[in-house]
Coordinates of C-alpha atoms and ligand atoms in Angstrom, one line a residue:
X1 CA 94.0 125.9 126.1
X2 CA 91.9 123.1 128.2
X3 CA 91.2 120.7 125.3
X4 CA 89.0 117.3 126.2
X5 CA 89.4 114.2 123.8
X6 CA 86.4 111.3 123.5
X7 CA 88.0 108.3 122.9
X8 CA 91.2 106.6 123.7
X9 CA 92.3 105.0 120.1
X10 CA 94.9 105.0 119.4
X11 CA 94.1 108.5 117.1
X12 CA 92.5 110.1 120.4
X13 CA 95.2 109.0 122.3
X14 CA 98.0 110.5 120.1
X15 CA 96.4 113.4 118.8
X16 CA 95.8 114.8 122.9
X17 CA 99.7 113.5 123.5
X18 CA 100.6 116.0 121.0
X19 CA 98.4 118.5 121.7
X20 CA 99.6 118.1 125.3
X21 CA 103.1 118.4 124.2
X22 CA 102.9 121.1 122.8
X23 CA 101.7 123.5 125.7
X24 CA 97.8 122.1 126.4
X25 CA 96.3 120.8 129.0
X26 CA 94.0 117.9 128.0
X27 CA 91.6 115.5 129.7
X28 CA 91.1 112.2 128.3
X29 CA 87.2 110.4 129.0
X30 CA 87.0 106.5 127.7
X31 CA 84.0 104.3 129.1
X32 CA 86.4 101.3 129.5
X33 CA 87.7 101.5 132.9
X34 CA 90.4 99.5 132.3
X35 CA 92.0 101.0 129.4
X36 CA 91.7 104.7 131.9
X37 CA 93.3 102.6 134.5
X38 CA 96.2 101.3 132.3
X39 CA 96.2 104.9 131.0
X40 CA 96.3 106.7 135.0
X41 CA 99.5 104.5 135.4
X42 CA 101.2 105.6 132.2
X43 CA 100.7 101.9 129.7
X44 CA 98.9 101.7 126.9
X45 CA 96.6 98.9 125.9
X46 CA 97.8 98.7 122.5
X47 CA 101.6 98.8 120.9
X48 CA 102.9 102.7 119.3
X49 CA 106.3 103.3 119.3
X50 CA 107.2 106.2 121.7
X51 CA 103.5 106.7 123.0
X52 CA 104.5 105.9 126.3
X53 CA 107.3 107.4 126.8
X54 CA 105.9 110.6 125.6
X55 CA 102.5 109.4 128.3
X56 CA 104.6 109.3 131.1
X57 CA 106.4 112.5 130.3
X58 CA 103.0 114.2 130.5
X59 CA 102.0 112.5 133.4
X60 CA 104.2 113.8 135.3
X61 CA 104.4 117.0 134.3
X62 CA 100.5 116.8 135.4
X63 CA 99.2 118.0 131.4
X64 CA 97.0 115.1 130.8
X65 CA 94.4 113.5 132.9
X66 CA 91.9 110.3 132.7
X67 CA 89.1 109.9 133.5
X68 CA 86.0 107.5 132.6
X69 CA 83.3 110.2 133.7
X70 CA 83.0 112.8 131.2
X71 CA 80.7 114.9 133.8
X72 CA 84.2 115.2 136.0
X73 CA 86.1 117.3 133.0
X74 CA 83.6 118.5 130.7
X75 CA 83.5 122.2 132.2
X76 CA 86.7 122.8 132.1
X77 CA 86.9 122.7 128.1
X78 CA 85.3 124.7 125.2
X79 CA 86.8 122.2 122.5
X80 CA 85.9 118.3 122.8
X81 CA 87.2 116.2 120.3
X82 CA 85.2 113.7 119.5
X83 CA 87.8 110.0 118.2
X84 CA 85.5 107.2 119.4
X85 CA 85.3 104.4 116.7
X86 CA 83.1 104.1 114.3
X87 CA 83.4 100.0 113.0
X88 CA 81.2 98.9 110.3
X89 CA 78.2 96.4 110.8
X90 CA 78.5 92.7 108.9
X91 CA 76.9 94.3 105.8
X92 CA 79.6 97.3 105.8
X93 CA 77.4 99.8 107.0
X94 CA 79.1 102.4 108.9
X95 CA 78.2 102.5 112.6
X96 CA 77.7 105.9 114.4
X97 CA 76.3 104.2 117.5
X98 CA 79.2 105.5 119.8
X99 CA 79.4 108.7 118.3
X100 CA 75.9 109.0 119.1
X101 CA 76.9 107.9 122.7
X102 CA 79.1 110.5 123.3
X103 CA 77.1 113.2 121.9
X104 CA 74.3 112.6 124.0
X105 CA 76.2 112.1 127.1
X106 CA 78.5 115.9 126.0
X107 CA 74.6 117.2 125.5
X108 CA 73.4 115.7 129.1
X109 CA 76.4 117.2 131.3
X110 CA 77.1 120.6 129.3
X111 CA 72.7 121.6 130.1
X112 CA 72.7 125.4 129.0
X113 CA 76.5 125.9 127.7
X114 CA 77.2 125.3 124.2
X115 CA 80.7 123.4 123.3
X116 CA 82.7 123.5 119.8
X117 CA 83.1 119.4 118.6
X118 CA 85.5 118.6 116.7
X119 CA 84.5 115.2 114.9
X120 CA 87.7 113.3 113.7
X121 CA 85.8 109.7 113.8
X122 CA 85.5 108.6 110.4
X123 CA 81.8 109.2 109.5
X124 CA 79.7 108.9 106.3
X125 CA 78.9 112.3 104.6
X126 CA 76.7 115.0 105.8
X127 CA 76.8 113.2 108.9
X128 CA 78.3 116.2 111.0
X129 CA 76.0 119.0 109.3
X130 CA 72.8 116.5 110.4
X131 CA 74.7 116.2 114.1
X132 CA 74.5 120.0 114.1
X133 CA 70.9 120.2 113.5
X134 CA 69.8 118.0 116.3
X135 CA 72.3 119.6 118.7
X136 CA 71.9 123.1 117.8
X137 CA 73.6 124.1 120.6
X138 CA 76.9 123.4 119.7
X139 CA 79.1 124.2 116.9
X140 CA 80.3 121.2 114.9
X141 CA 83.4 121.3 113.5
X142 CA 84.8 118.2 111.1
X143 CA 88.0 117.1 111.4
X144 CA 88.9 113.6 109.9
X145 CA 92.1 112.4 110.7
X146 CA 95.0 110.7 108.7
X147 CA 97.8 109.8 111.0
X148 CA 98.9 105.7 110.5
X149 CA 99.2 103.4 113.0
X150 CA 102.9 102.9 113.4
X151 CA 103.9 106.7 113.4
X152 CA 101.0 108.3 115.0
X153 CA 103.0 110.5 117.5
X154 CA 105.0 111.5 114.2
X155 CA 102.2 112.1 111.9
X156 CA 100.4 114.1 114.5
X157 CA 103.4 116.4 115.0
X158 CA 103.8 116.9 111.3
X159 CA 100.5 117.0 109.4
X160 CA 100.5 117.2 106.0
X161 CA 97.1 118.4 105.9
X162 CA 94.6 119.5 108.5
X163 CA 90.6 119.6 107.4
X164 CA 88.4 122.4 109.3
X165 CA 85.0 121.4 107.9
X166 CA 82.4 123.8 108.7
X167 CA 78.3 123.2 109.5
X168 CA 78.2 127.0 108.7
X169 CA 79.7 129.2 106.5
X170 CA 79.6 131.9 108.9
X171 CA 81.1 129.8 111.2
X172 CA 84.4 129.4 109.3
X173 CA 86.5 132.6 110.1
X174 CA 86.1 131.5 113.5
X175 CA 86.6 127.6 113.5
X176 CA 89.7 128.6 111.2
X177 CA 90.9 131.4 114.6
X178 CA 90.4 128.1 116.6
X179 CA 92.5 125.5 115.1
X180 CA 95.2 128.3 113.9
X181 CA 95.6 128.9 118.0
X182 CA 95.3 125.0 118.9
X183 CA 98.1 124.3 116.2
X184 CA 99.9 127.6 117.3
X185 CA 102.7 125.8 118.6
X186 CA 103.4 123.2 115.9
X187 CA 105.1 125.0 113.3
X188 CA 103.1 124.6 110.3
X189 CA 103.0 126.1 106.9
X190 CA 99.1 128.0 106.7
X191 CA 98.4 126.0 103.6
X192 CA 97.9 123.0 105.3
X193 CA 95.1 124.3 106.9
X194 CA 92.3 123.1 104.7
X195 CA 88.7 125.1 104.9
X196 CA 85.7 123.5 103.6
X197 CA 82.4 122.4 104.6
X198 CA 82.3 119.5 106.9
X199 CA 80.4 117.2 103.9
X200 CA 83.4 117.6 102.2
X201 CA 86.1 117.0 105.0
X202 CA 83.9 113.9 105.2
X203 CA 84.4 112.9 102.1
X204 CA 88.2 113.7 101.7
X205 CA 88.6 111.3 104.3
X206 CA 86.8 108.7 102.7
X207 CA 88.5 109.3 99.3
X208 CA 92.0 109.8 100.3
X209 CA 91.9 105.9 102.0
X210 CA 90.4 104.7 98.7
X211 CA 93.1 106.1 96.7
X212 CA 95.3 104.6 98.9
X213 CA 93.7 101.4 98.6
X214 CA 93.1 101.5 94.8
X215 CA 97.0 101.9 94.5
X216 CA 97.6 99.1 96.6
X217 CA 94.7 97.3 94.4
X218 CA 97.0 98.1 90.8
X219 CA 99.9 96.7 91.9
X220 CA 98.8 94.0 93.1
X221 CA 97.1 93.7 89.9
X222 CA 100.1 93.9 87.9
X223 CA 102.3 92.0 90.6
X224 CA 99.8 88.7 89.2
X225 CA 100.5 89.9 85.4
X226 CA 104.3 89.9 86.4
X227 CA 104.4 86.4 88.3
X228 CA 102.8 85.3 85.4
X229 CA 104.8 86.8 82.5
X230 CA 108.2 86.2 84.4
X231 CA 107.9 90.3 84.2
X232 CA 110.3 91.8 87.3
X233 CA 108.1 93.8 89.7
X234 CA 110.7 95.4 92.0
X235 CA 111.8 97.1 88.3
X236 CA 108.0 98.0 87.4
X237 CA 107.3 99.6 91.0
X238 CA 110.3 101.6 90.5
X239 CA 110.0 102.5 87.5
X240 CA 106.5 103.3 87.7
X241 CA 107.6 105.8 90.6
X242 CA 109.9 107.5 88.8
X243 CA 106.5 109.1 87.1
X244 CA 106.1 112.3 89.4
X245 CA 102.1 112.3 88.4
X246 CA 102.2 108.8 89.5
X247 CA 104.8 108.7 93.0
X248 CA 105.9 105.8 94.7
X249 CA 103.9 106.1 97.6
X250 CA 101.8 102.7 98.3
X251 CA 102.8 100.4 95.8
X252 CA 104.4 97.3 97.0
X253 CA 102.8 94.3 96.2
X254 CA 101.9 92.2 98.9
X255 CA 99.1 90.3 100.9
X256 CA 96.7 93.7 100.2
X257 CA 95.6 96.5 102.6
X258 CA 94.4 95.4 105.8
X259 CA 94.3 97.4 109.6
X260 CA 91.3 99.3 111.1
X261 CA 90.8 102.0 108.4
X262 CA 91.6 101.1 104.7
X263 CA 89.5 97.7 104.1
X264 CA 86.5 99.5 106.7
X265 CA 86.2 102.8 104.2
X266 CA 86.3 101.3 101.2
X267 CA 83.1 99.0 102.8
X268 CA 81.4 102.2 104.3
X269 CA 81.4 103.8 101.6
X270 CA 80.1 101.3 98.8
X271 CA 77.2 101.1 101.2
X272 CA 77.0 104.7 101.7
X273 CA 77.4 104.8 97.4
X274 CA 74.3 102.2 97.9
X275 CA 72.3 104.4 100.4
X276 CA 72.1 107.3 97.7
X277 CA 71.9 104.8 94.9
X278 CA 74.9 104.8 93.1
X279 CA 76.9 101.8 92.6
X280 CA 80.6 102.3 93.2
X281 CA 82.1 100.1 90.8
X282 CA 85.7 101.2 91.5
X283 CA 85.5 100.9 95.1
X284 CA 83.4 97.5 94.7
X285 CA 86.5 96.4 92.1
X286 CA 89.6 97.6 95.1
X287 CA 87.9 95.6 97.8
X288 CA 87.6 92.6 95.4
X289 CA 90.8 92.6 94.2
X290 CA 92.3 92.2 97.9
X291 CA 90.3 89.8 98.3
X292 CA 91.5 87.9 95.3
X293 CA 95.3 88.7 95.9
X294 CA 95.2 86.8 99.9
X295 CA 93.6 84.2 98.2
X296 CA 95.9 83.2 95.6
X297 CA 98.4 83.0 98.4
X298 CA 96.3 81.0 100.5
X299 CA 96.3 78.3 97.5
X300 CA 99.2 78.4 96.8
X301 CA 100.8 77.2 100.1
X302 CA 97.7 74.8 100.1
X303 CA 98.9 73.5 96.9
X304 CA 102.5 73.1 97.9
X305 CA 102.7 71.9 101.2
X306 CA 100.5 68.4 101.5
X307 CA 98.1 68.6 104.6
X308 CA 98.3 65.3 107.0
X309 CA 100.2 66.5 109.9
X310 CA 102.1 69.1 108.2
X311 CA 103.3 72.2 110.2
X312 CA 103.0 75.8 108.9
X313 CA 105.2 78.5 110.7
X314 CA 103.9 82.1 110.6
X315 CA 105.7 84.8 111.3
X316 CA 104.0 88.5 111.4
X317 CA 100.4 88.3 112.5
X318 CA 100.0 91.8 113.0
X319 CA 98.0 94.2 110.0
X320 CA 102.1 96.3 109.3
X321 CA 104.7 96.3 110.9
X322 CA 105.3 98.5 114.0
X323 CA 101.8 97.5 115.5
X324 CA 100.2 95.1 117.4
X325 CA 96.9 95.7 116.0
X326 CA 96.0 92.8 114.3
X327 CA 92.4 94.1 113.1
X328 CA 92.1 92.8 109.3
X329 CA 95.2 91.1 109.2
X330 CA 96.3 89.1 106.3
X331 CA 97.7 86.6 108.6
X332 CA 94.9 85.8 110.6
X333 CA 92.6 85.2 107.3
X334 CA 95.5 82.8 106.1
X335 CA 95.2 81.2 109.2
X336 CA 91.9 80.3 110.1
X337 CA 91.8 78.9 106.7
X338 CA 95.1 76.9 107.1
X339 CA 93.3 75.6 110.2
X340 CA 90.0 74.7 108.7
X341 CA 92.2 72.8 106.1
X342 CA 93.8 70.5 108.8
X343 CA 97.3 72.1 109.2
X344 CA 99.0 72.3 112.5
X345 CA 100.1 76.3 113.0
X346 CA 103.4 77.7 114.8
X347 CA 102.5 81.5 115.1
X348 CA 105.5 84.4 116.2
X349 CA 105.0 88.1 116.0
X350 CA 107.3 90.1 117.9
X351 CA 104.7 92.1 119.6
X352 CA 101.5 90.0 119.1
X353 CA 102.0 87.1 121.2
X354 CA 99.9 87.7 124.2
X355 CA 97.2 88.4 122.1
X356 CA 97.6 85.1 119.9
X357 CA 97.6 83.0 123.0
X358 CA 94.2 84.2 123.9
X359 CA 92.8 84.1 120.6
X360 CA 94.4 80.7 120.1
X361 CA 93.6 78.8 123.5
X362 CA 91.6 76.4 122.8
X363 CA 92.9 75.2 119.7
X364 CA 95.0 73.0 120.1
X365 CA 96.3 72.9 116.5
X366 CA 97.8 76.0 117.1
X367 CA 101.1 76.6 119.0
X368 CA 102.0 80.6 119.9
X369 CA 106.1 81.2 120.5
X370 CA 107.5 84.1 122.0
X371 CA 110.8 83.2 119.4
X372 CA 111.0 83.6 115.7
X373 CA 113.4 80.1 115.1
X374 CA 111.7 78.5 117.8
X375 CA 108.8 78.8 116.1
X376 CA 110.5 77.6 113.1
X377 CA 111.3 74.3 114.6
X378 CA 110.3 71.0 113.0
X379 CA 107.7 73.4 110.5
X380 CA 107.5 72.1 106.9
X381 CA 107.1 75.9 105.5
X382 CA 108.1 79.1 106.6
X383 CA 104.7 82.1 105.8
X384 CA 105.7 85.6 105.7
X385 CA 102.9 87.7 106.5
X386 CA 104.5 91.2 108.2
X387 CA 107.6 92.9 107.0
X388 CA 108.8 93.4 110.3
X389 CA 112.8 94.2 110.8
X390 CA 113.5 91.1 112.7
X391 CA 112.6 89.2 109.7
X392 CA 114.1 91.3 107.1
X393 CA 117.2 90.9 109.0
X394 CA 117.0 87.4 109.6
X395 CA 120.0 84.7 109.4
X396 CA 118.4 82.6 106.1
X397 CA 120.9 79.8 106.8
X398 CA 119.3 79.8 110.6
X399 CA 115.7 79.4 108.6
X400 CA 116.8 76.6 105.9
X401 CA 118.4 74.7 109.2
X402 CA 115.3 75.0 111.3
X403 CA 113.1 74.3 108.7
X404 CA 111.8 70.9 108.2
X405 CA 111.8 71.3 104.8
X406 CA 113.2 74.8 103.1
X407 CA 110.3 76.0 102.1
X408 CA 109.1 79.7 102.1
X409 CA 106.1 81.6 101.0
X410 CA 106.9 85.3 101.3
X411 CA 103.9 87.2 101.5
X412 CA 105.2 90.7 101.6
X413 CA 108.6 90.4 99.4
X414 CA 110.9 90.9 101.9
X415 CA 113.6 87.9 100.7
X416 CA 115.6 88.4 97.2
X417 CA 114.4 85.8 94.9
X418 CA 117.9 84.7 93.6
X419 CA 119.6 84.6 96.7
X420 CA 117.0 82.2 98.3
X421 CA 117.0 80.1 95.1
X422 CA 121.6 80.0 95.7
X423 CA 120.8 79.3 99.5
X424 CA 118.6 75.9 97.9
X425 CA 115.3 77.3 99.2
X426 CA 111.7 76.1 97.3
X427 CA 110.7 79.7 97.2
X428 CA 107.1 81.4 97.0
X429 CA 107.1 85.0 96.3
X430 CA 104.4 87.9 95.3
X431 CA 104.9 89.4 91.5
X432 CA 107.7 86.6 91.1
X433 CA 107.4 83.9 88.8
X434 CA 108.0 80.8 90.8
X435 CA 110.7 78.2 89.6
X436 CA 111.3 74.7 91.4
X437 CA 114.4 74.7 92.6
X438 CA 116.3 71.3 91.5
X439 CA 118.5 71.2 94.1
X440 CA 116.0 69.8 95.9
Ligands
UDX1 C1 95.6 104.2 107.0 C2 95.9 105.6 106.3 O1 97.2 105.5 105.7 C3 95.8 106.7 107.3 O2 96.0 108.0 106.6 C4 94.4 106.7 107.9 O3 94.3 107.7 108.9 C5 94.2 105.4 108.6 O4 94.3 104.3 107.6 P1 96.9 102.6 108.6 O5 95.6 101.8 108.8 O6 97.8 102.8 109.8 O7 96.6 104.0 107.9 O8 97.8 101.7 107.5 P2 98.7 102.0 106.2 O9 100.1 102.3 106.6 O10 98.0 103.0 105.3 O11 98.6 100.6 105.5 C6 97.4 100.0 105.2 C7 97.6 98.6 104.6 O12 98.1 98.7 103.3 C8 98.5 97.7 105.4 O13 97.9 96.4 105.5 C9 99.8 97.7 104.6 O14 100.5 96.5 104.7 C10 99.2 97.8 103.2 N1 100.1 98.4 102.2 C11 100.5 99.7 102.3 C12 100.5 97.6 101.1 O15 100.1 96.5 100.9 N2 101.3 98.2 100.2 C13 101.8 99.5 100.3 O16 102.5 99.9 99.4 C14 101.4 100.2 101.4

């Protein structure tokens, strides 16, 4: 099939790869010219693992094409998938502006033809049954989408679920005949295929990130009741696992959910909750409770490590590991309040340093390295903020000797508590109860 995708995220991006991979042909449109440039020669403008190599792959096998002019390829497709982003405004409404965009420009070029759109932007409810009342010509399908940043090209390949929300009752047999042949080659069980009406996909969407969020929430909850108590928290999230109605999916403590989608839905839809007047207290309680959980870390490095001159390294700037999206991030809250504090801030992410140095360049009280120990170098306190490999696997002697001073705040766990207290590290941990260390 010629399928078109709206929107080079990196969920447009992936999901066309894959469809691409598996036997379509598919035409990209973006209206940033240099991302469709980048995209022609076979980069990406942000960091997945294996979404270039799998790019060029297509490219050459002449699959997938770019453009920036949605009148060049629209004729060619029946299906346009719709992934544009849909951010939220400073009060957390969600906003369709883009969406909008698109639509109008698909309505312009398509004149008497009607198209089936596939929404998989993240959009309040009822949104895509109101869409199909102003452009009657079409068929509106929605789609949400729940692949992760990190393991998109994987997630794509292997759904777990796959939403075919209909405008139309009457509409369903077919959309289901639709996706069944665009999945054809993927090698899925049929219950994954999830019929409903498209208010409902809408909401799944919305839900499903707040349940993972609200997890996240708990244990941070309980990792403060441990820290406090002297309670271990390694032994509570496993053993809390071990429940099968509870899983261990999403629940390791750490600096709380940050990234493009988790912290955005849960806003969207307390305002949505708000537009229809109902007051979400759960959601309102999951985003507060993030909020609190950064900034109990925040003090407590502010506590410890005494300002005049004094040096903070951070390592991990991006949201997770395995991305250089940095949207959210817990580290860049901690630092812009380490900087309106008066510290002086090394920063090292292994794939964020380009970015940093543009973020960072006129501030002079904040160096970027392109080296994790050089970047450790004459610092009074190591930060943890992203669980990336290179620091799991770090040399701790290498830190303590680097170090100024051996101090470390671990944001997301990834040291062992006694072994950094044996090593004569002053050490900061989430759900631990701190101890001084007195050989020091
Ligand atoms: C999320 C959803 O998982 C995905 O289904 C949806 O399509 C997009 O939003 P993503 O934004 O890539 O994906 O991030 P995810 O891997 O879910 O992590 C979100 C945040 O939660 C990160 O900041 C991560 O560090 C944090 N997290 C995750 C925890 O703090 N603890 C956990 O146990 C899991």
């Amino acid at each position: 099939m010629n399928l078109c995708i709206i929107g080079t995220g990196n969920i447009g991006l992936a999901t066309g790869l894959c469809f691409a991979q598996k036997g379509h042909v598919v035409d990209f449109v973006d209206n940033d010219d240099a991302k469709i440039t980048l995209l022609q020669n076979g980069q990406t403008s942000h960091y997945e693992p294996k979404i270039e190599i799998l790019l060029q792959s297509l490219l050459a096998q002449k699959s997938i094409n770019f453009t920036n002019n949605i009148k060049n390829v629209i004729n060619k497709s029946e299906v346009l998938f719709i992934t544009v982003g849909t951010p939220i405004d400073n009060l957390g409404h969600s906003d369709t502006s883009s969406l909008i965009s698109a639509l109008e420009a698909i309505d312009k070029c398509t004149e008497s033809s009607s198209k089936t759109i596939i929404i998989k932007s993240t959009v309040n409810p009822n949104t895509t049954l109101q869409l199909s009342k102003k452009y009657k010509r079409h068929t509106f399908v929605s789609s949400p989408e729940f692949i992760r940043e990190g393991s998109a090209i994987k997630d794509c390949l292997n759904p777990d679920r796959i939403l075919i929300g209909s405008t139309n009752k009457s509409e369903s047999s077919n959309n289901l005949r639709l996706f069944k042949e665009m999945y054809q080659h993927f090698n899925l069980k049929k219950e994954i295929f999830v019929e409903t009406d498209s208010t409902t996909a809408e909401l799944i969407k919305y839900s499903s990130n707040v349940f993972l969020a609200a997890r996240i929430s708990l244990i941070n909850e309980f990792s403060v009741l441990a820290e406090k108590t002297g309670a271990d928290i390694d032994q509570l999230q496993f053993a809390l696992g071990l429940d099968p109605r509870i899983g261990n999916h999403y629940l390791s403590p750490g600096l709380g959910f940050g990234g493009s989608c988790l912290p955005k839905d849960a806003f969207a839809l307390v305002q949505f909750g708000n537009s229809i007047d109902e007051n979400l207290l759960m959601t309102n309680a999951i985003i507060q409770t993030n909020f609190n959980q950064l900034n109990r870390f925040i003090e407590k490095i502010i506590n410890k490590v005494e300002r005049s001159s004094k040096k903070i390294c951070i390592w991990g700037t991006a949201f997770k590991p395995n991305t250089d999206d940095m949207r959210d991030s817990a580290a860049l809250k901690i630092i812009s309040k380490l900087i309106q504090a008066k510290y002086k801030i090394h920063l090292y992410d292994p794939k964020c340093s380009h970015q940093l140095s543009l973020i960072f360049k006129n501030q002079p009280e904040v160096s970027v390295f392109t080296d994790a120990f050089e970047a450790l170098k004459n610092a009074d306190a190591l930060v943890v903020c992203t669980e990336w490999d290179e620091f799991i696997n770090a040399d701790l002697t290498k830190i303590k000797t680097h170090l100024n001073s051996p101090v470390v705040f671990d944001g997301r766990r990834i040291f062992k508590n006694n072994l950094m207290r044996q090593l004569g590290f002053d050490y900061y941990s989430i759900g631990t109860k701190y101890e001084p260390n007195n050989s020091l």
